[in-house]
Coordinates of C-alpha atoms and ligand atoms in Angstrom, one line a residue:
X32 CA 113.4 192.7 25.1
X33 CA 116.3 194.7 23.6
X34 CA 116.4 196.9 26.7
X35 CA 119.9 197.0 28.3
X36 CA 120.0 196.5 32.0
X37 CA 123.2 197.2 34.0
X38 CA 123.9 196.1 37.6
X39 CA 127.1 196.7 39.5
X40 CA 128.4 195.1 42.7
X41 CA 130.8 192.3 43.9
X42 CA 130.3 189.7 41.2
X43 CA 130.3 186.1 42.5
X44 CA 131.7 183.7 40.0
X45 CA 132.2 180.0 40.3
X46 CA 135.6 180.3 42.0
X47 CA 136.3 184.0 42.5
X48 CA 134.7 187.3 43.3
X49 CA 135.2 190.4 41.0
X50 CA 135.1 193.4 43.4
X51 CA 133.9 196.1 41.0
X52 CA 131.8 193.7 38.9
X53 CA 129.2 194.4 36.2
X54 CA 126.4 192.4 34.7
X55 CA 125.0 193.7 31.4
X56 CA 121.8 192.1 30.3
X57 CA 120.4 192.6 26.8
X58 CA 117.4 190.9 25.3
X59 CA 116.9 188.9 28.5
X60 CA 120.4 187.3 28.2
X61 CA 123.7 188.1 29.8
X62 CA 125.8 190.2 27.4
X63 CA 128.7 190.8 29.8
X64 CA 129.6 189.6 33.3
X65 CA 132.9 190.7 34.5
X66 CA 134.9 193.9 35.3
X67 CA 134.0 197.4 34.2
X68 CA 136.8 197.1 31.7
X69 CA 135.2 194.0 30.2
X70 CA 131.9 195.9 29.8
X71 CA 133.7 198.9 28.2
X72 CA 135.5 196.6 25.8
X73 CA 132.2 195.1 24.8
X74 CA 130.8 198.5 23.9
X75 CA 128.7 199.1 26.9
X76 CA 130.8 201.9 28.4
X77 CA 128.1 204.5 28.1
X78 CA 125.5 202.2 29.8
X79 CA 127.9 201.3 32.7
X80 CA 128.8 204.9 33.3
X81 CA 125.2 205.7 34.3
X82 CA 125.2 203.2 37.1
X83 CA 127.3 204.0 40.2
X84 CA 129.7 201.4 41.7
X85 CA 128.0 199.4 44.5
X86 CA 130.8 197.8 46.6
X87 CA 128.4 196.9 49.5
X88 CA 126.3 194.6 47.3
X89 CA 126.8 191.1 45.8
X90 CA 125.7 190.0 42.3
X91 CA 124.8 186.3 42.3
X92 CA 123.4 184.1 39.6
X93 CA 119.7 183.5 40.2
X94 CA 119.4 180.6 42.6
X95 CA 118.3 177.1 41.5
X96 CA 116.3 175.0 44.0
X97 CA 115.8 171.3 43.2
X98 CA 113.6 170.5 46.2
X99 CA 110.7 172.8 47.0
X100 CA 107.2 172.0 48.0
X101 CA 105.9 175.6 48.1
X102 CA 105.8 178.8 50.1
X103 CA 103.7 182.0 50.6
X104 CA 100.9 179.8 51.8
X105 CA 100.8 177.7 48.6
X106 CA 101.5 173.9 48.8
X107 CA 102.6 172.4 45.4
X108 CA 101.5 168.9 46.4
X109 CA 98.0 170.2 47.1
X110 CA 97.2 172.5 44.2
X111 CA 94.3 171.8 41.9
X112 CA 95.0 174.8 39.6
X113 CA 98.2 176.4 38.4
X114 CA 97.0 179.7 39.8
X115 CA 97.0 178.2 43.3
X116 CA 100.7 177.2 42.9
X117 CA 101.9 180.5 41.5
X118 CA 102.2 182.4 44.9
X119 CA 104.6 179.7 46.0
X120 CA 106.8 180.2 43.0
X121 CA 106.7 184.0 43.4
X122 CA 107.5 183.8 47.1
X123 CA 110.8 182.1 46.3
X124 CA 111.4 184.2 43.2
X125 CA 111.2 187.4 45.2
X126 CA 114.0 185.9 47.4
X127 CA 116.2 185.2 44.4
X128 CA 115.2 181.6 43.4
X129 CA 114.7 182.1 39.7
X130 CA 114.7 178.4 38.8
X131 CA 112.9 175.8 40.8
X132 CA 111.5 172.3 40.7
X133 CA 108.1 172.0 42.3
X134 CA 108.2 168.9 44.6
X135 CA 105.3 166.5 45.1
X136 CA 105.0 164.2 48.1
X137 CA 103.8 160.6 48.3
X138 CA 100.1 160.3 47.6
X139 CA 97.7 158.0 45.8
X140 CA 98.7 157.4 42.2
X141 CA 95.6 159.2 40.8
X142 CA 96.4 162.2 43.0
X143 CA 100.0 162.3 41.8
X144 CA 98.9 162.2 38.1
X145 CA 96.4 165.0 38.7
X146 CA 98.9 167.2 40.5
X147 CA 101.6 166.5 37.8
X148 CA 99.2 167.6 35.1
X149 CA 98.4 170.9 36.9
X150 CA 102.1 171.7 37.7
X151 CA 103.1 170.9 34.1
X152 CA 101.1 174.0 33.1
X153 CA 103.5 176.1 35.2
X154 CA 106.4 174.5 33.5
X155 CA 104.9 175.1 30.1
X156 CA 104.4 178.8 31.1
X157 CA 108.1 179.0 32.0
X158 CA 107.3 179.7 35.7
X159 CA 109.0 176.6 37.0
X160 CA 111.7 174.4 35.5
X161 CA 109.8 171.2 36.1
X162 CA 108.7 168.7 38.7
X163 CA 110.3 166.6 41.4
X164 CA 108.4 163.5 42.7
X165 CA 109.3 162.7 46.2
X166 CA 107.9 159.1 46.4
X167 CA 105.9 157.0 46.5
X168 CA 108.6 154.3 46.3
X169 CA 110.2 155.1 49.7
X170 CA 111.1 153.3 52.9
X171 CA 108.4 152.9 55.4
X172 CA 110.9 153.2 58.2
X173 CA 112.5 156.4 56.9
X174 CA 109.4 158.0 55.5
X175 CA 109.6 161.3 57.5
X176 CA 106.5 163.3 56.6
X177 CA 105.2 161.0 53.9
X178 CA 101.9 159.2 54.4
X179 CA 102.6 155.6 55.3
X180 CA 99.3 154.4 53.6
X181 CA 100.4 155.7 50.2
X182 CA 103.9 154.2 50.1
X183 CA 104.2 151.4 47.6
X184 CA 106.6 149.0 45.9
X185 CA 108.4 150.2 42.8
X186 CA 106.2 150.3 39.6
X187 CA 107.8 151.2 36.3
X188 CA 104.3 151.5 35.0
X189 CA 103.5 154.3 37.4
X190 CA 106.7 156.1 36.5
X191 CA 105.6 156.0 32.8
X192 CA 102.1 157.2 33.7
X193 CA 103.6 160.1 35.8
X194 CA 106.0 161.1 33.0
X195 CA 103.0 161.2 30.6
X196 CA 100.9 163.1 33.0
X197 CA 103.7 165.7 33.6
X198 CA 103.9 166.0 29.8
X199 CA 107.7 165.6 29.9
X200 CA 108.3 168.0 32.8
X201 CA 109.0 165.4 35.4
X202 CA 112.7 166.0 36.1
X203 CA 113.7 164.1 39.2
X204 CA 112.2 161.4 41.5
X205 CA 113.3 160.3 45.0
X206 CA 113.5 156.5 45.4
X207 CA 114.8 154.1 48.1
X208 CA 117.0 151.4 46.6
X209 CA 115.9 148.7 49.0
X210 CA 112.2 149.0 48.1
X211 CA 111.3 146.1 45.8
X212 CA 111.0 147.0 42.1
X213 CA 113.3 150.1 42.3
X214 CA 116.7 148.7 41.1
X215 CA 117.4 146.1 38.5
X216 CA 116.0 145.3 35.0
X217 CA 112.5 146.5 34.5
X218 CA 112.6 148.6 37.7
X219 CA 111.8 152.2 38.5
X220 CA 115.4 153.5 38.2
X221 CA 115.7 152.0 34.7
X222 CA 112.3 153.5 33.7
X223 CA 113.3 156.9 35.0
X224 CA 116.6 157.0 33.2
X225 CA 114.9 155.8 30.0
X226 CA 112.4 158.7 30.3
X227 CA 115.2 161.3 30.9
X228 CA 114.3 161.7 34.6
X229 CA 117.0 161.8 37.2
X230 CA 116.6 159.3 40.1
X231 CA 117.5 160.7 43.5
X232 CA 118.4 158.4 46.3
X233 CA 116.5 159.1 49.5
X234 CA 114.1 158.3 52.3
X235 CA 116.0 155.0 52.6
X236 CA 116.8 152.5 55.3
X237 CA 119.0 150.6 52.9
X238 CA 122.5 149.3 53.3
X239 CA 125.6 150.8 51.8
X240 CA 125.6 148.0 49.2
X241 CA 122.0 148.7 48.2
X242 CA 122.9 152.4 47.8
X243 CA 126.0 151.5 45.8
X244 CA 123.9 149.3 43.5
X245 CA 121.5 152.1 42.7
X246 CA 124.3 154.6 42.2
X247 CA 126.2 152.3 39.9
X248 CA 123.1 151.4 37.9
X249 CA 122.1 155.0 37.4
X250 CA 125.6 156.2 36.6
X251 CA 125.9 153.5 33.8
X252 CA 122.4 154.3 32.5
X253 CA 123.1 158.1 32.4
X254 CA 126.4 157.5 30.6
X255 CA 124.7 155.3 28.0
X256 CA 122.0 157.9 27.5
X257 CA 124.7 160.5 26.6
X258 CA 125.2 162.2 30.0
X259 CA 123.1 165.3 29.3
X260 CA 121.7 165.2 32.9
X261 CA 123.1 164.1 36.2
X262 CA 124.9 162.9 38.2
X263 CA 122.1 161.5 40.3
X264 CA 121.5 163.2 43.6
X265 CA 120.9 162.2 47.2
X266 CA 117.7 163.6 48.5
X267 CA 118.5 165.7 51.6
X268 CA 121.5 163.7 52.7
X269 CA 121.2 162.6 56.4
X270 CA 117.5 163.5 56.7
X271 CA 115.1 160.6 56.0
X272 CA 118.0 158.1 56.0
X273 CA 119.4 155.4 58.3
X274 CA 122.1 157.2 60.2
X275 CA 125.8 156.4 59.7
X276 CA 127.1 153.9 62.2
X277 CA 130.6 152.5 61.8
X278 CA 129.4 148.9 62.0
X279 CA 126.2 149.5 59.9
X280 CA 127.2 152.4 57.6
X281 CA 124.0 152.5 55.7
X282 CA 123.4 154.7 52.6
X283 CA 125.2 157.8 53.9
X284 CA 128.6 156.2 53.6
X285 CA 127.9 155.2 50.0
X286 CA 126.6 158.7 49.1
X287 CA 129.6 160.5 50.6
X288 CA 132.0 158.2 48.8
X289 CA 130.1 158.6 45.5
X290 CA 130.0 162.4 45.9
X291 CA 133.7 162.5 46.6
X292 CA 134.2 160.5 43.3
X293 CA 132.0 162.9 41.4
X294 CA 129.3 160.3 40.8
X295 CA 126.6 161.9 42.9
X296 CA 125.6 165.4 44.1
X297 CA 124.3 165.4 47.7
X298 CA 121.4 167.7 48.7
X299 CA 121.8 169.5 52.0
X300 CA 119.0 171.3 53.7
X301 CA 121.3 173.8 55.3
X302 CA 118.6 175.8 57.1
X303 CA 119.9 175.5 60.6
X304 CA 117.0 173.1 61.5
X305 CA 117.6 169.9 59.5
X306 CA 121.4 169.8 59.9
X307 CA 123.9 171.2 62.3
X308 CA 126.0 173.9 60.6
X309 CA 129.1 171.8 61.3
X310 CA 127.6 169.0 59.3
X311 CA 127.1 171.3 56.3
X312 CA 130.7 172.7 56.6
X313 CA 132.1 169.2 56.9
X314 CA 130.3 167.8 53.9
X315 CA 131.6 170.7 51.7
X316 CA 135.1 169.9 52.9
X317 CA 134.7 166.2 52.3
X318 CA 133.2 166.1 48.8
X319 CA 133.8 169.6 47.4
X320 CA 131.3 172.2 46.5
X321 CA 131.0 170.8 42.9
X322 CA 129.2 167.8 44.4
X323 CA 126.9 169.6 46.9
X324 CA 123.4 171.0 46.2
X325 CA 121.9 173.3 48.7
X326 CA 118.1 173.0 48.9
X327 CA 115.2 174.3 50.9
X328 CA 112.7 171.4 51.0
X329 CA 110.4 174.4 51.6
X330 CA 106.8 173.9 52.3
X331 CA 103.8 176.2 52.3
X332 CA 104.8 178.2 55.4
X333 CA 108.0 179.5 53.8
X334 CA 107.7 183.3 54.0
X335 CA 104.4 183.4 55.9
X336 CA 103.2 182.9 59.5
X337 CA 103.4 179.9 61.7
X338 CA 100.2 177.7 61.8
X339 CA 98.6 174.6 60.4
X340 CA 99.3 173.6 56.8
X341 CA 98.8 170.7 54.5
X342 CA 101.7 168.8 52.9
X343 CA 99.9 166.4 50.6
X344 CA 97.8 164.0 52.7
X345 CA 99.6 165.0 55.9
X346 CA 98.8 167.8 58.4
X347 CA 101.7 169.9 59.5
X348 CA 102.1 172.3 62.4
X349 CA 104.7 175.2 62.0
X350 CA 106.0 176.7 65.2
X351 CA 108.8 179.3 65.2
X352 CA 109.5 178.4 61.6
X353 CA 109.9 174.6 62.3
X354 CA 107.4 172.4 60.5
X355 CA 106.5 169.1 62.1
X356 CA 103.9 166.4 61.3
X357 CA 100.9 166.7 63.6
X358 CA 100.5 163.4 65.6
X359 CA 97.2 161.7 65.2
X360 CA 95.9 160.7 68.6
X361 CA 94.2 157.6 67.3
X362 CA 97.3 156.1 65.7
X363 CA 99.3 155.3 68.9
X364 CA 103.1 155.5 69.3
X365 CA 104.8 156.0 65.9
X366 CA 108.4 156.9 65.2
X367 CA 107.5 159.2 62.3
X368 CA 105.1 161.4 64.3
X369 CA 106.5 164.7 65.0
X370 CA 108.9 164.3 62.1
X371 CA 110.3 167.4 60.6
X372 CA 108.0 168.1 57.6
X373 CA 110.0 170.3 55.2
X374 CA 111.6 173.7 55.7
X375 CA 110.4 177.3 55.9
X376 CA 113.6 179.0 54.6
X377 CA 114.3 180.5 51.2
X378 CA 117.3 179.3 49.3
X379 CA 119.2 182.5 49.9
X380 CA 118.8 182.0 53.6
X381 CA 120.4 178.6 53.2
X382 CA 123.3 180.1 51.3
X383 CA 123.7 182.7 54.1
X384 CA 123.6 180.1 56.8
X385 CA 126.2 177.9 54.9
X386 CA 128.5 181.0 54.8
X387 CA 128.0 181.5 58.5
X388 CA 128.8 177.9 59.1
X389 CA 132.2 178.5 57.5
X390 CA 131.6 177.5 53.9
X391 CA 133.4 179.9 51.5
X392 CA 131.0 182.3 49.8
X393 CA 131.8 181.2 46.3
X394 CA 131.3 177.5 47.3
X395 CA 128.0 178.1 49.0
X396 CA 126.7 180.1 46.0
X397 CA 128.0 177.4 43.6
X398 CA 126.1 174.7 45.5
X399 CA 122.9 176.8 45.0
X400 CA 123.4 177.7 41.4
X401 CA 125.9 176.1 39.0
X402 CA 125.8 172.6 40.6
X403 CA 122.0 172.2 40.6
X404 CA 122.0 173.7 37.1
X405 CA 124.5 171.1 36.0
X406 CA 122.4 168.3 37.5
X407 CA 119.4 169.4 35.4
X408 CA 121.5 169.7 32.3
X409 CA 121.1 173.5 32.2
X410 CA 124.7 174.6 32.5
X411 CA 125.3 177.7 30.4
X412 CA 121.6 178.5 30.5
X413 CA 121.1 179.2 34.3
X414 CA 123.3 178.9 37.4
X415 CA 126.2 181.1 36.3
X416 CA 126.5 184.6 35.0
X417 CA 128.2 184.0 31.7
X418 CA 127.6 185.5 28.3
X419 CA 124.6 184.0 26.6
X420 CA 123.0 182.7 29.9
X421 CA 119.6 183.8 31.0
X422 CA 119.9 187.2 32.7
X423 CA 118.8 185.8 36.1
X424 CA 120.5 187.9 38.7
X425 CA 120.1 188.1 42.5
X426 CA 121.5 191.4 44.0
X427 CA 122.0 191.2 47.8
X428 CA 123.4 193.4 50.5
X429 CA 126.7 192.4 52.3
X430 CA 124.7 190.0 54.5
X431 CA 123.1 188.2 51.5
X432 CA 119.7 189.8 52.0
X433 CA 117.9 190.2 48.6
X434 CA 117.7 193.7 47.3
X435 CA 116.8 193.1 43.7
X436 CA 116.1 190.2 41.4
X437 CA 116.2 190.0 37.6
X438 CA 114.7 187.1 35.8
X439 CA 115.3 186.9 32.0
X440 CA 116.6 190.5 32.4
X441 CA 113.2 191.7 33.8
X442 CA 112.8 193.2 37.2
X443 CA 111.0 190.9 39.7
X444 CA 108.6 193.0 41.7
X445 CA 108.2 193.1 45.5
X446 CA 111.7 192.1 46.4
X447 CA 112.8 194.3 49.3
X448 CA 110.8 193.7 52.5
X449 CA 108.4 191.5 50.6
X450 CA 107.8 189.4 53.7
X451 CA 105.4 192.1 54.9
X452 CA 103.6 192.3 51.6
X453 CA 102.7 188.6 51.4
X454 CA 99.1 187.8 52.0
X455 CA 98.6 184.2 53.0
X456 CA 95.5 183.4 50.9
X457 CA 96.0 179.7 50.7
X458 CA 96.5 178.5 54.3
X459 CA 94.5 175.3 54.6
X460 CA 93.0 173.8 57.7
X461 CA 94.3 176.5 60.1
Ligands
LIG727 ZN1 110.8 167.2 50.4

């Protein structure tokens, strides 16, 4: 672990780029991140000398994905062993996501508890940072790819059971404020904050006022708890929400206002499918990069072939990289059929697309690194290349294609051209 690793390139910091940048990792931690002169001054001159300058590459902090259902053929909401989930974690890691939350989807309570217990093993092994529960306290109307039969009213008891089953590794949970039992005393939001789990507002058909109520309650609860985590997030803003209308503004208006105040961080699935690039660019402009979290909402097909996949209890068809719920012929007309069912991009792709949409590079990177790290209470540990942080480094070419990934200072294998090496062993129901 005392091995010294030196990488050079254009170092992307929170608000600037160091053109001839250097990251020196020692013992799995960042020893120096700055200019060549900084590294020389810290006593690493001899080490740096052995590595040529690399002006055509970027050095980014390892990416942090708060919303991710799988990849490489593995579906986190469907795994019955930790081994089945690992290919999904590694698929994203090879593309630079060194910290991720494994996201569940709405399912029967017993299934959620089982999955949480399995994925907690991966958290305990240090492979994932923890779990995100997307549901089951969500809007029927805005359920997207979630199984309508498994949606339910808010239950603080189920929250506590889930926290226990996840052995402390449940980190966030998506809730809709208008669902009975979510806001107010004794509700789900209160139980989450008490357990140190961050509520995330989403899959909601609620009013602006209902969203404001949840945001205010969580904000006060987090402050009373000492503010170690937060702010609360909006689960993929715009997707799975009542659209913004000027006479019926719905939750989006409340989320944008809260983000502009610094009381919320809004997730954006900036993959070119879920949102128009102009929406992504505009939100960065409106609320500032410090209040945006880029996410993938990736599902099993990320990094592998089109086809039929499971997403919890739902069947999903992926065509040309776009995942949609498969309509059931027996169920008749239904607004949620054909709904987009997660993404197939890696987070580095989302960063690249945000930059192409017109978001400054440092802002796009910040929204995929420092901001989600802050939300999880991990600032200084991950999400920024600063002395003492985990030596999680994503090296890319000038077009933000991954060339090399370090995690805890160790080389992640299979990075360049890994797409061709991936064997889809876990494709279900094809
Ligand atoms: Zn999701």
